[in-house]
PDB file of C-alpha atoms in Angstrom:
ATOM      1  CA  UNK N1078    -148.452  10.305  34.048  1.00 74.00           C
ATOM      2  CA  UNK N1079    -146.499  13.340  32.867  1.00 76.00           C
ATOM      3  CA  UNK N1080    -143.330  11.743  34.166  1.00 79.00           C
ATOM      4  CA  UNK N1081    -144.079   8.613  32.172  1.00 75.00           C
ATOM      5  CA  UNK N1082    -144.420  10.654  28.953  1.00 70.00           C
ATOM      6  CA  UNK N1083    -141.161  12.493  29.654  1.00 77.00           C
ATOM      7  CA  UNK N1084    -139.480   9.205  30.348  1.00 74.00           C
ATOM      8  CA  UNK N1085    -140.915   7.745  27.109  1.00 71.00           C
ATOM      9  CA  UNK N1086    -139.796  10.809  25.097  1.00 71.00           C
ATOM     10  CA  UNK N1087    -136.287  10.513  26.552  1.00 72.00           C
ATOM     11  CA  UNK N1088    -136.070   6.864  25.549  1.00 72.00           C
ATOM     12  CA  UNK N1089    -137.668   7.382  22.111  1.00 66.00           C
ATOM     13  CA  UNK N1090    -136.996  10.805  20.516  1.00 61.00           C
ATOM     14  CA  UNK N1091    -139.528  12.294  18.091  1.00 62.00           C
ATOM     15  CA  UNK N1092    -139.626  10.707  14.630  1.00 62.00           C
ATOM     16  CA  UNK N1093    -138.103  13.748  12.884  1.00 62.00           C
ATOM     17  CA  UNK N1094    -134.828  13.106  14.792  1.00 56.00           C
ATOM     18  CA  UNK N1095    -134.848   9.369  14.216  1.00 61.00           C
ATOM     19  CA  UNK N1096    -133.271   8.009  11.015  1.00 66.00           C
ATOM     20  CA  UNK N1097    -135.652   5.760   9.223  1.00 78.00           C
ATOM     21  CA  UNK N1098    -134.479   2.797   7.175  1.00 78.00           C
ATOM     22  CA  UNK N1099    -135.534   4.564   3.964  1.00 82.00           C
ATOM     23  CA  UNK N1100    -133.543   7.684   4.812  1.00 85.00           C
ATOM     24  CA  UNK N1101    -130.490   5.635   5.776  1.00 88.00           C
ATOM     25  CA  UNK N1102    -130.676   3.723   2.502  1.00 90.00           C
ATOM     26  CA  UNK N1103    -131.151   6.942   0.494  1.00 91.00           C
ATOM     27  CA  UNK N1104    -128.185   8.580   2.232  1.00 92.00           C
ATOM     28  CA  UNK N1105    -126.051   5.470   1.688  1.00 93.00           C
ATOM     29  CA  UNK N1106    -126.879   5.428  -2.024  1.00 94.00           C
ATOM     30  CA  UNK N1107    -126.134   9.151  -2.361  1.00 95.00           C
ATOM     31  CA  UNK N1108    -122.789   8.722  -0.580  1.00 96.00           C
ATOM     32  CA  UNK N1109    -121.972   5.681  -2.746  1.00 96.00           C
ATOM     33  CA  UNK N1110    -122.666   7.746  -5.870  1.00 96.00           C
ATOM     34  CA  UNK N1111    -120.404  10.566  -4.627  1.00 97.00           C
ATOM     35  CA  UNK N1112    -117.645   8.048  -3.836  1.00 97.00           C
ATOM     36  CA  UNK N1113    -117.864   6.589  -7.342  1.00 97.00           C
ATOM     37  CA  UNK N1114    -117.684  10.088  -8.887  1.00 97.00           C
ATOM     38  CA  UNK N1115    -114.606  10.939  -6.819  1.00 97.00           C
ATOM     39  CA  UNK N1116    -112.993   7.615  -7.769  1.00 97.00           C
ATOM     40  CA  UNK N1117    -113.635   8.288 -11.480  1.00 97.00           C
ATOM     41  CA  UNK N1118    -112.165  11.782 -11.159  1.00 97.00           C
ATOM     42  CA  UNK N1119    -109.114  10.401  -9.378  1.00 97.00           C
ATOM     43  CA  UNK N1120    -108.620   7.745 -12.069  1.00 98.00           C
ATOM     44  CA  UNK N1121    -108.652  10.462 -14.743  1.00 97.00           C
ATOM     45  CA  UNK N1122    -106.195  12.609 -12.788  1.00 98.00           C
ATOM     46  CA  UNK N1123    -103.887   9.628 -12.242  1.00 98.00           C
ATOM     47  CA  UNK N1124    -103.943   8.798 -15.964  1.00 98.00           C
ATOM     48  CA  UNK N1125    -103.212  12.432 -16.894  1.00 97.00           C
ATOM     49  CA  UNK N1126    -100.309  12.454 -14.438  1.00 98.00           C
ATOM     50  CA  UNK N1127     -98.933   9.210 -15.871  1.00 98.00           C
ATOM     51  CA  UNK N1128     -99.061  10.638 -19.391  1.00 97.00           C
ATOM     52  CA  UNK N1129     -97.371  13.835 -18.238  1.00 97.00           C
ATOM     53  CA  UNK N1130     -94.615  11.864 -16.480  1.00 98.00           C
ATOM     54  CA  UNK N1131     -94.093   9.761 -19.604  1.00 97.00           C
ATOM     55  CA  UNK N1132     -93.776  12.919 -21.709  1.00 97.00           C
ATOM     56  CA  UNK N1133     -91.222  14.406 -19.310  1.00 97.00           C
ATOM     57  CA  UNK N1134     -89.236  11.147 -19.371  1.00 97.00           C
ATOM     58  CA  UNK N1135     -89.213  11.147 -23.175  1.00 97.00           C
ATOM     59  CA  UNK N1136     -88.096  14.778 -23.397  1.00 97.00           C
ATOM     60  CA  UNK N1137     -85.384  14.172 -20.795  1.00 97.00           C
ATOM     61  CA  UNK N1138     -84.108  11.107 -22.644  1.00 96.00           C
ATOM     62  CA  UNK N1139     -84.017  13.025 -25.923  1.00 97.00           C
ATOM     63  CA  UNK N1140     -82.155  15.916 -24.283  1.00 97.00           C
ATOM     64  CA  UNK N1141     -79.585  13.519 -22.833  1.00 96.00           C
ATOM     65  CA  UNK N1142     -79.087  11.928 -26.254  1.00 97.00           C
ATOM     66  CA  UNK N1143     -78.646  15.333 -27.902  1.00 96.00           C
ATOM     67  CA  UNK N1144     -76.130  16.414 -25.266  1.00 96.00           C
ATOM     68  CA  UNK N1145     -74.221  13.150 -25.620  1.00 96.00           C
ATOM     69  CA  UNK N1146     -73.977  13.594 -29.389  1.00 95.00           C
ATOM     70  CA  UNK N1147     -72.882  17.209 -28.926  1.00 96.00           C
ATOM     71  CA  UNK N1148     -70.163  16.173 -26.473  1.00 96.00           C
ATOM     72  CA  UNK N1149     -68.931  13.427 -28.794  1.00 95.00           C
ATOM     73  CA  UNK N1150     -68.826  15.925 -31.657  1.00 95.00           C
ATOM     74  CA  UNK N1151     -66.984  18.478 -29.533  1.00 95.00           C
ATOM     75  CA  UNK N1152     -64.400  15.915 -28.443  1.00 95.00           C
ATOM     76  CA  UNK N1153     -63.916  14.895 -32.086  1.00 93.00           C
ATOM     77  CA  UNK N1154     -63.462  18.519 -33.114  1.00 93.00           C
ATOM     78  CA  UNK N1155     -60.894  19.128 -30.386  1.00 93.00           C
ATOM     79  CA  UNK N1156     -59.033  15.958 -31.325  1.00 92.00           C
ATOM     80  CA  UNK N1157     -59.017  17.062 -34.969  1.00 90.00           C
ATOM     81  CA  UNK N1158     -57.677  20.495 -34.043  1.00 90.00           C
ATOM     82  CA  UNK N1159     -54.938  18.872 -32.007  1.00 89.00           C
ATOM     83  CA  UNK N1160     -53.968  16.586 -34.900  1.00 90.00           C
ATOM     84  CA  UNK N1161     -54.148  19.330 -37.544  1.00 87.00           C
ATOM     85  CA  UNK N1162     -50.705  20.899 -36.819  1.00 84.00           C
ATOM     86  CA  UNK N1163     -49.160  17.420 -36.892  1.00 85.00           C
ATOM     87  CA  UNK N1164     -50.672  16.799 -40.311  1.00 82.00           C
ATOM     88  CA  UNK N1165     -49.404  20.153 -41.588  1.00 80.00           C
ATOM     89  CA  UNK N1166     -45.898  19.406 -40.321  1.00 81.00           C
ATOM     90  CA  UNK N1167     -45.784  16.036 -42.065  1.00 82.00           C
ATOM     91  CA  UNK N1168     -47.515  16.949 -45.339  1.00 78.00           C
ATOM     92  CA  UNK N1169     -46.408  20.487 -46.161  1.00 75.00           C
ATOM     93  CA  UNK N1170     -43.130  21.217 -47.973  1.00 70.00           C
ATOM     94  CA  UNK N1171     -40.163  22.412 -45.925  1.00 65.00           C
ATOM     95  CA  UNK N1172     -39.968  26.125 -44.979  1.00 65.00           C
ATOM     96  CA  UNK N1173     -38.906  28.648 -47.634  1.00 57.00           C
ATOM     97  CA  UNK N1174     -35.496  29.281 -46.048  1.00 55.00           C
ATOM     98  CA  UNK N1175     -34.503  25.706 -46.769  1.00 61.00           C
ATOM     99  CA  UNK N1176     -35.890  25.628 -50.315  1.00 59.00           C
ATOM    100  CA  UNK N1177     -33.646  26.695 -53.208  1.00 60.00           C
ATOM    101  CA  UNK N1178     -34.811  29.820 -54.971  1.00 59.00           C
ATOM    102  CA  UNK N1179     -35.544  29.528 -58.661  1.00 64.00           C
ATOM    103  CA  UNK N1180     -34.213  32.193 -60.929  1.00 55.00           C
ATOM    104  CA  UNK N1181     -36.932  33.857 -62.869  1.00 54.00           C
ATOM    105  CA  UNK N1182     -36.620  34.407 -66.608  1.00 52.00           C
ATOM    106  CA  UNK N1183     -36.335  38.185 -66.213  1.00 53.00           C
ATOM    107  CA  UNK N1184     -33.455  38.170 -63.703  1.00 53.00           C
ATOM    108  CA  UNK N1185     -30.458  35.942 -63.366  1.00 55.00           C
ATOM    109  CA  UNK N1186     -29.490  37.044 -59.873  1.00 57.00           C
ATOM    110  CA  UNK N1187     -27.925  34.516 -57.588  1.00 64.00           C
ATOM    111  CA  UNK N1188     -29.497  33.981 -54.189  1.00 64.00           C
ATOM    112  CA  UNK N1189     -27.712  35.693 -51.337  1.00 66.00           C
ATOM    113  CA  UNK N1190     -25.401  33.482 -49.341  1.00 69.00           C
ATOM    114  CA  UNK N1191     -26.641  32.554 -45.846  1.00 69.00           C
ATOM    115  CA  UNK N1192     -25.592  34.890 -43.043  1.00 72.00           C
ATOM    116  CA  UNK N1193     -22.970  33.494 -40.729  1.00 69.00           C
ATOM    117  CA  UNK N1194     -24.140  34.478 -37.246  1.00 67.00           C
ATOM    118  CA  UNK N1195     -21.350  32.776 -35.348  1.00 69.00           C
ATOM    119  CA  UNK N1196     -19.055  35.836 -35.688  1.00 62.00           C
ATOM    120  CA  UNK N1197     -21.608  38.555 -34.987  1.00 55.00           C
ATOM    121  CA  UNK N1198     -20.798  39.135 -31.314  1.00 54.00           C
ATOM    122  CA  UNK N1199     -22.407  36.172 -29.628  1.00 50.00           C
ATOM    123  CA  UNK N1200     -25.925  36.733 -30.757  1.00 48.00           C
TER     124      UNK N1200
END
């Protein structure tokens, strides 16, 4: 008889070790609730990440636009500086050596004749 009880206990463990339908359902509901909480948390994190990525994209685009405008301005400034001597050469009067001197009212001195450098020893 003792062997029959041992054999019965082996085949059917005590009720504290056996999951009852109520406990299984309760555990399933608890796990389902935890899963839903984790899903909600993940959705919030994903949305925050999307917003952060969008902000980084906007700041990057604005920085690229600012740099492009700066480069265009710098190229324009360089081009203007290159053209400036040309403008001066075409719009300014000839150098003073080629301009006739005007006699002032206080002196009637004649301008000095130009120096002839062809006879000064090859210089």
